[in-house]
Amino acid sequence: MPPTAPPPTTTTVRPRPVPAARRHPAPRGTGGHPPARERVRTALAYAGPALLGYLAVRLFGTLVLAKWAHVQHHGLWPVLAKSWDSNWYLDIADHGYEHALHAGELNDLAFFPLYPVLVKAVAAVTPGSRASVALVLAVGFSLVAACGVFAVGDRLHGRRTGTWLTVLWAALPVGVVQWMGYTESLFTALTAWALYCALTRRWLWAGSLAALAGLTRPTGIAIAAAVSLAALAALVRGRRWEWRPVAGGLVAPLGWFAYVAWVGLRVHRWDGYFAVQKLWDNQWDGGVGTLRDMRGLLVYANRPPLFLVLVTAVLIVAGALYLLSLADRQPLVLLVFTGVLLLVVLGSGGVYFPRARFLVPGFPLLLPLALMLARARRTVTALVLGAATLSSAWLGAYMLLVWNGPP
């Protein structure tokens, strides 16, 4: 008789936990997918801790600012809605752009059009002043930006890292500008979601959002370059023709180039936009001016202004974080975006004080810190985030109420 085969061994297989979304499937919409409202609700619930953390940091900073403003007999609303660059955007929304350049006079053509256009359009159909609308839009876009920041962090390293990345972005030393009538919130929202779309290979969306970002700030060239190069790299890696990366890469820089070309036509000069920047004493010099200002503050100044010391520290730390990002081998689209952003900000020879604000959209630079916090003990994480929140609140109020200049 042939030998009897041994009985099959049985192994106990533990069932994997089923996500709540699968245990209770959402109602199906068209195409077998949950309705859009249900998908949004699920996404917001998933990002809930990050959004709550963001709101907690920014609300605390606003309360500190309100108390400080009250002590100095200032109103909170004018400080946030009608100060410095906010007035330039409101004037564009009210009267449009200048038609010519005048030697020795600052010109509003230096400010890109998307934000004032949105302010004018929304104010036309809602009650309240354009200044109030501008402030509400900035706060609203900051929440959209926070969702985008979380989405990028979660996509790369998981929910915990995405949450700490969002809180760190809220607690930037100049994070107060996220809730001012400035373009930082709108630009970061467009940039964050453009980066997320590039990471998930939604090239048409990435290119379109990058084009809108290019209509928002001069540094829109950074996200345009990032999306275009990432799309090209994806096409090369795929080794076959795909029209979506090509289209997304071509669309990405259109917003920035369109505005620069429009300014040239408006002032009848091919270099019109760069002539406008020259009136603002803002020209690219490869970083010579930045190094000169740093040396003057850190070496020769007896009592350098606190705010300018803060700006210098932010620039130095940003450079170090970019080196860490390179060491961490972040995705190409993030490295190109933050690299070009740093190149533009550090390489410009113009005014020094707004450089820290110009880096607010560069949230991928915070990824190395967010990863460290995600791996650290809870006590360490709480201490670091608590210190960042307190310093952001104090520095924000100092910047707006003590520093005698624009943020």
Coordinates of C-alpha atoms in Angstrom, one line a residue:
M1 CA 0.0 0.0 0.0
P2 CA 1.2 3.5 -0.8
P3 CA 2.1 5.5 2.2
T4 CA -0.8 7.5 3.6
A5 CA -0.4 11.2 3.0
P6 CA -0.2 13.1 6.3
P7 CA -3.2 15.2 7.1
P8 CA -3.0 18.8 6.0
T9 CA -1.7 21.1 8.7
T10 CA -4.2 23.7 9.8
T11 CA -3.1 27.2 10.6
T12 CA -5.2 29.6 12.5
V13 CA -5.7 32.8 10.4
R14 CA -6.8 35.8 12.4
P15 CA -9.2 37.9 10.5
R16 CA -7.9 41.4 9.7
P17 CA -9.9 44.2 11.4
V18 CA -12.4 45.7 8.9
P19 CA -12.3 49.5 8.7
A20 CA -15.5 51.2 9.9
A21 CA -16.1 52.5 6.4
R22 CA -16.4 48.8 5.2
R23 CA -18.4 47.5 8.1
H24 CA -20.9 50.2 7.4
P25 CA -20.7 50.8 3.7
A26 CA -21.8 54.2 2.6
P27 CA -24.8 54.5 0.2
R28 CA -23.7 54.2 -3.4
G29 CA -24.1 57.0 -5.9
T30 CA -23.6 56.9 -9.6
G31 CA -20.9 54.7 -10.9
G32 CA -20.8 52.6 -7.7
H33 CA -19.0 55.2 -5.7
P34 CA -20.3 56.9 -2.5
P35 CA -22.0 60.2 -3.0
A36 CA -19.7 63.2 -3.0
R37 CA -21.1 64.6 0.2
E38 CA -20.4 61.3 2.0
R39 CA -16.8 61.2 0.6
V40 CA -16.2 64.7 1.9
R41 CA -17.7 63.9 5.3
T42 CA -15.5 60.8 5.6
A43 CA -12.4 62.8 4.5
L44 CA -13.0 65.6 7.0
A45 CA -13.5 63.1 9.8
Y46 CA -10.2 61.4 8.9
A47 CA -8.5 64.8 8.9
G48 CA -10.4 66.0 12.0
P49 CA -7.4 65.8 14.5
A50 CA -5.2 67.9 12.1
L51 CA -7.9 70.5 11.5
L52 CA -8.7 70.8 15.2
G53 CA -5.0 71.2 16.0
Y54 CA -4.7 73.8 13.3
L55 CA -7.7 75.8 14.6
A56 CA -6.5 75.5 18.2
V57 CA -3.1 77.0 17.3
R58 CA -4.5 79.8 15.2
L59 CA -7.3 80.7 17.6
F60 CA -4.8 80.9 20.5
G61 CA -2.6 83.2 18.4
T62 CA -5.6 85.4 17.6
L63 CA -6.6 85.6 21.2
V64 CA -3.1 86.7 22.2
L65 CA -3.1 89.3 19.4
A66 CA -6.6 90.6 20.4
K67 CA -5.5 91.0 24.1
W68 CA -2.3 92.8 23.1
A69 CA -4.1 95.0 20.6
H70 CA -6.6 95.9 23.3
V71 CA -3.8 96.9 25.7
Q72 CA -2.4 99.2 23.0
H73 CA -5.9 100.5 22.2
H74 CA -5.9 99.0 18.7
G75 CA -8.8 97.1 17.1
L76 CA -8.2 93.5 16.0
W77 CA -10.1 93.8 12.8
P78 CA -8.1 96.7 11.3
V79 CA -4.8 94.9 12.2
L80 CA -5.8 91.7 10.4
A81 CA -7.9 93.1 7.5
K82 CA -6.5 96.5 6.6
S83 CA -2.7 96.7 7.1
W84 CA 0.2 97.0 4.7
D85 CA -0.2 94.7 1.7
S86 CA -3.9 94.2 2.5
N87 CA -4.5 97.7 1.5
W88 CA -2.8 97.2 -1.9
Y89 CA -5.0 94.2 -2.6
L90 CA -8.2 96.1 -1.6
D91 CA -7.2 99.0 -3.8
I92 CA -6.8 96.7 -6.8
A93 CA -10.2 95.2 -6.0
D94 CA -11.7 98.7 -5.9
H95 CA -9.9 100.5 -8.7
G96 CA -8.0 97.9 -10.8
Y97 CA -4.3 98.2 -11.8
E98 CA -2.1 101.1 -12.8
H99 CA -1.7 101.7 -16.6
A100 CA 1.9 103.0 -16.5
L101 CA 5.2 103.1 -14.6
H102 CA 6.3 106.2 -12.8
A103 CA 9.9 106.5 -11.8
G104 CA 10.4 106.4 -8.0
E105 CA 6.8 105.4 -7.3
L106 CA 5.7 102.0 -6.0
N107 CA 3.3 100.3 -8.4
D108 CA 0.4 97.9 -7.7
L109 CA 1.3 95.7 -10.7
A110 CA 3.8 93.9 -8.4
F111 CA 0.7 92.2 -6.8
F112 CA -0.8 89.2 -8.7
P113 CA -4.5 89.3 -9.5
L114 CA -6.3 86.2 -8.3
Y115 CA -6.9 87.2 -4.7
P116 CA -8.2 90.7 -5.4
V117 CA -10.4 89.3 -8.2
L118 CA -11.9 86.8 -5.8
V119 CA -12.4 89.5 -3.2
K120 CA -14.2 91.7 -5.7
A121 CA -16.4 88.9 -7.0
V122 CA -17.4 87.6 -3.6
A123 CA -18.0 91.1 -2.2
A124 CA -20.4 91.8 -5.1
V125 CA -22.8 89.1 -4.0
T126 CA -22.4 89.2 -0.2
P127 CA -22.9 91.9 2.5
G128 CA -20.1 93.6 4.3
S129 CA -17.1 95.5 3.2
R130 CA -14.4 94.2 0.8
A131 CA -11.9 94.2 3.7
S132 CA -14.2 91.9 5.7
V133 CA -14.7 89.6 2.7
A134 CA -10.9 89.5 2.1
L135 CA -10.3 88.5 5.7
V136 CA -13.0 85.8 5.6
L137 CA -11.6 84.4 2.4
A138 CA -8.1 84.3 3.9
V139 CA -9.4 82.3 6.9
G140 CA -11.4 80.0 4.7
F141 CA -8.5 79.3 2.4
S142 CA -6.3 78.7 5.4
L143 CA -8.6 75.7 6.3
V144 CA -8.4 74.5 2.7
A145 CA -4.7 74.8 2.9
A146 CA -4.5 72.9 6.2
C147 CA -6.5 70.1 4.6
G148 CA -4.0 70.0 1.7
V149 CA -1.0 70.1 4.1
F150 CA -2.4 67.1 6.0
A151 CA -3.2 65.3 2.8
V152 CA 0.4 65.5 1.6
G153 CA 1.8 64.4 5.0
D154 CA -0.7 61.6 5.3
R155 CA 0.0 60.4 1.7
L156 CA 3.7 60.2 2.3
H157 CA 4.0 59.1 6.0
G158 CA 0.6 58.4 7.5
R159 CA -2.0 60.2 9.5
R160 CA 0.1 61.0 12.6
T161 CA 2.8 62.7 10.5
G162 CA 0.2 64.5 8.5
T163 CA -1.4 65.8 11.7
W164 CA 1.8 67.1 13.2
L165 CA 2.8 68.6 9.8
T166 CA -0.4 70.6 9.8
V167 CA 0.0 71.8 13.4
L168 CA 3.6 72.8 12.7
W169 CA 2.5 74.8 9.7
A170 CA -0.1 76.6 11.9
A171 CA 2.6 77.4 14.5
L172 CA 5.1 79.0 12.2
P173 CA 6.8 82.1 13.7
V174 CA 4.9 84.3 11.2
G175 CA 1.8 82.0 11.0
V176 CA -0.4 85.0 11.9
V177 CA -0.4 86.0 8.2
Q178 CA -2.5 82.9 7.5
W179 CA -5.5 84.8 9.0
M180 CA -4.7 88.2 7.5
G181 CA -5.9 89.8 4.3
Y182 CA -2.8 88.5 2.6
T183 CA -2.4 85.8 -0.2
E184 CA -0.4 83.3 1.8
S185 CA -3.4 81.1 2.7
L186 CA -4.8 81.1 -0.9
F187 CA -1.4 80.4 -2.3
T188 CA -0.7 77.6 0.2
A189 CA -4.1 76.0 -0.5
L190 CA -3.5 75.9 -4.3
T191 CA 0.1 74.7 -3.8
A192 CA -0.7 72.0 -1.3
W193 CA -3.4 70.5 -3.4
A194 CA -1.3 70.8 -6.6
L195 CA 1.5 68.8 -4.8
Y196 CA -1.0 66.2 -3.6
C197 CA -2.4 65.8 -7.1
A198 CA 1.1 65.4 -8.5
L199 CA 1.9 62.8 -5.8
T200 CA -1.3 60.9 -6.8
R201 CA -0.7 61.3 -10.6
R202 CA -3.7 63.6 -11.2
W203 CA -1.7 65.6 -13.7
L204 CA -4.5 67.8 -15.1
W205 CA -5.6 68.8 -11.6
A206 CA -2.0 69.4 -10.6
G207 CA -1.3 71.6 -13.6
S208 CA -4.5 73.6 -13.3
L209 CA -4.0 74.3 -9.6
A210 CA -0.3 75.3 -10.3
A211 CA -1.6 77.7 -13.0
L212 CA -3.9 79.3 -10.5
A213 CA -1.1 79.5 -7.9
G214 CA 0.9 81.3 -10.6
L215 CA -1.8 84.0 -10.7
T216 CA -1.6 84.4 -7.0
R217 CA 2.0 85.2 -6.0
P218 CA 5.4 85.7 -7.8
T219 CA 6.7 82.5 -6.2
G220 CA 4.0 80.7 -8.2
I221 CA 6.9 79.9 -10.5
A222 CA 8.1 77.4 -7.9
I223 CA 5.0 75.2 -8.0
A224 CA 4.8 75.5 -11.8
A225 CA 8.4 74.3 -12.1
A226 CA 7.7 71.5 -9.6
V227 CA 4.7 70.1 -11.4
S228 CA 6.2 70.4 -14.9
L229 CA 9.4 68.6 -13.9
A230 CA 7.6 65.9 -12.0
A231 CA 5.2 65.3 -14.9
L232 CA 8.2 65.1 -17.3
A233 CA 9.9 62.6 -14.9
A234 CA 6.8 60.5 -14.7
L235 CA 6.6 60.4 -18.5
V236 CA 10.2 59.3 -18.7
R237 CA 9.9 56.6 -16.1
G238 CA 6.7 55.3 -17.7
R239 CA 8.6 54.8 -21.0
R240 CA 5.4 55.3 -23.0
W241 CA 3.4 58.2 -24.2
E242 CA 0.7 59.5 -21.9
W243 CA -1.1 62.8 -22.7
R244 CA -2.1 63.7 -19.1
P245 CA 1.4 64.3 -17.7
V246 CA 2.2 66.3 -20.9
A247 CA -0.9 68.4 -20.6
G248 CA -0.5 69.0 -16.9
G249 CA 3.1 69.9 -17.3
L250 CA 2.3 72.4 -20.0
V251 CA -0.6 74.0 -18.2
A252 CA 1.3 74.5 -14.9
P253 CA 3.3 77.6 -15.8
L254 CA 0.6 79.3 -17.8
G255 CA -0.8 81.4 -15.0
W256 CA 2.5 82.9 -14.0
F257 CA 3.6 83.6 -17.6
A258 CA 0.2 85.0 -18.5
Y259 CA 0.4 87.7 -15.8
V260 CA 4.0 88.6 -16.5
A261 CA 3.1 88.9 -20.2
W262 CA 0.0 90.9 -19.4
V263 CA 2.0 93.4 -17.3
G264 CA 4.4 93.9 -20.2
L265 CA 1.5 94.6 -22.6
R266 CA -0.1 97.0 -20.1
V267 CA 3.0 99.1 -19.6
H268 CA 4.2 98.7 -23.2
R269 CA 7.5 97.1 -22.2
W270 CA 8.6 93.5 -22.8
D271 CA 10.3 93.6 -19.3
G272 CA 7.4 95.4 -17.7
Y273 CA 7.0 93.1 -14.8
F274 CA 10.7 93.1 -13.9
A275 CA 10.7 96.9 -14.2
V276 CA 7.8 97.0 -11.7
Q277 CA 9.8 94.8 -9.3
K278 CA 12.8 97.1 -9.7
L279 CA 10.6 100.0 -8.4
W280 CA 10.1 97.9 -5.3
D281 CA 13.9 97.4 -5.1
N282 CA 13.4 93.7 -5.6
Q283 CA 15.8 92.1 -8.1
W284 CA 17.4 88.7 -8.2
D285 CA 21.1 88.9 -7.4
G286 CA 21.9 85.3 -6.6
G287 CA 21.8 85.8 -2.8
V288 CA 24.5 88.5 -2.5
G289 CA 22.0 90.9 -0.8
T290 CA 20.7 88.3 1.5
L291 CA 24.2 87.4 2.8
R292 CA 25.0 91.0 3.2
D293 CA 21.9 91.7 5.3
M294 CA 22.6 88.5 7.4
R295 CA 26.2 89.6 8.0
G296 CA 25.1 93.1 9.0
L297 CA 22.6 91.8 11.5
L298 CA 24.6 89.0 13.0
V299 CA 28.1 90.5 12.9
Y300 CA 28.1 94.2 12.9
A301 CA 24.7 95.3 14.4
N302 CA 25.1 96.2 18.1
R303 CA 21.3 95.9 18.8
P304 CA 19.7 94.2 15.8
P305 CA 15.9 94.5 15.7
L306 CA 14.3 91.3 17.1
F307 CA 12.0 90.8 14.1
L308 CA 14.9 90.9 11.7
V309 CA 16.8 88.4 13.8
L310 CA 13.8 86.2 13.7
V311 CA 13.7 86.5 9.9
T312 CA 17.4 85.5 9.7
A313 CA 16.8 82.5 11.9
V314 CA 13.9 81.4 9.8
L315 CA 16.0 81.6 6.6
I316 CA 18.9 79.7 8.2
V317 CA 16.6 76.9 9.6
A318 CA 14.8 76.7 6.2
G319 CA 18.1 76.0 4.5
A320 CA 19.0 73.3 7.0
L321 CA 15.6 71.7 6.7
Y322 CA 16.0 71.6 2.9
L323 CA 19.2 69.6 3.4
L324 CA 17.3 67.2 5.6
S325 CA 14.6 66.9 3.0
L326 CA 17.3 66.0 0.5
A327 CA 18.7 63.4 2.9
D328 CA 15.2 62.0 3.4
R329 CA 14.8 61.6 -0.4
Q330 CA 11.5 63.4 -0.5
P331 CA 9.6 63.0 -3.8
L332 CA 10.9 65.1 -6.7
V333 CA 7.9 67.4 -6.9
L334 CA 8.4 68.5 -3.2
L335 CA 12.1 69.0 -3.6
V336 CA 11.8 71.1 -6.7
F337 CA 9.0 73.2 -5.2
T338 CA 10.9 74.0 -1.9
G339 CA 14.2 74.3 -3.8
V340 CA 12.9 76.9 -6.3
L341 CA 11.0 78.7 -3.5
L342 CA 14.2 79.0 -1.5
L343 CA 16.1 80.0 -4.6
V344 CA 13.7 82.9 -5.3
V345 CA 13.4 84.0 -1.7
L346 CA 17.1 83.8 -0.8
G347 CA 18.3 84.9 -4.2
S348 CA 16.4 88.2 -4.3
G349 CA 18.2 91.3 -3.4
G350 CA 15.3 93.4 -2.4
V351 CA 13.7 94.1 1.0
Y352 CA 14.7 91.7 3.7
F353 CA 12.0 91.8 6.3
P354 CA 9.2 89.8 4.5
R355 CA 11.5 86.8 3.7
A356 CA 10.1 84.7 6.5
R357 CA 6.5 85.4 5.3
F358 CA 7.5 84.4 1.7
L359 CA 8.4 80.9 3.0
V360 CA 5.1 80.3 4.7
P361 CA 3.8 78.2 1.7
G362 CA 7.0 76.0 1.9
F363 CA 5.4 73.5 4.3
P364 CA 7.2 70.5 2.9
L365 CA 10.3 71.8 4.6
L366 CA 8.6 70.9 7.9
L367 CA 8.3 67.2 7.0
P368 CA 11.5 66.2 8.7
L369 CA 10.3 67.8 11.9
A370 CA 6.9 66.2 11.6
L371 CA 8.5 62.8 11.1
M372 CA 10.6 63.3 14.3
L373 CA 7.5 64.3 16.3
A374 CA 5.5 61.3 14.9
R375 CA 8.3 59.0 16.3
A376 CA 8.9 60.8 19.5
R377 CA 7.3 60.2 22.9
R378 CA 4.0 62.0 23.6
T379 CA 5.6 64.2 26.2
V380 CA 8.3 65.4 23.9
T381 CA 5.7 66.0 21.1
A382 CA 3.5 68.0 23.5
L383 CA 6.4 70.1 24.7
V384 CA 7.7 70.9 21.2
L385 CA 4.2 71.8 19.9
G386 CA 3.3 73.8 23.0
A387 CA 6.5 75.8 22.7
A388 CA 5.9 76.4 19.0
T389 CA 2.4 77.5 19.6
L390 CA 3.4 80.0 22.4
S391 CA 6.2 81.4 20.4
S392 CA 4.1 81.8 17.3
A393 CA 1.4 83.6 19.2
W394 CA 3.9 86.0 20.9
L395 CA 5.9 86.6 17.7
G396 CA 2.8 87.2 15.6
A397 CA 1.5 89.9 18.0
Y398 CA 5.0 91.4 18.2
M399 CA 5.3 91.5 14.5
L400 CA 2.0 93.3 14.0
L401 CA 1.9 95.6 17.0
V402 CA 5.6 96.4 17.9
W403 CA 7.6 96.0 14.7
N404 CA 7.3 99.3 12.7
G405 CA 7.0 97.8 9.3
P406 CA 5.2 95.3 7.2
P407 CA 5.2 91.6 8.2

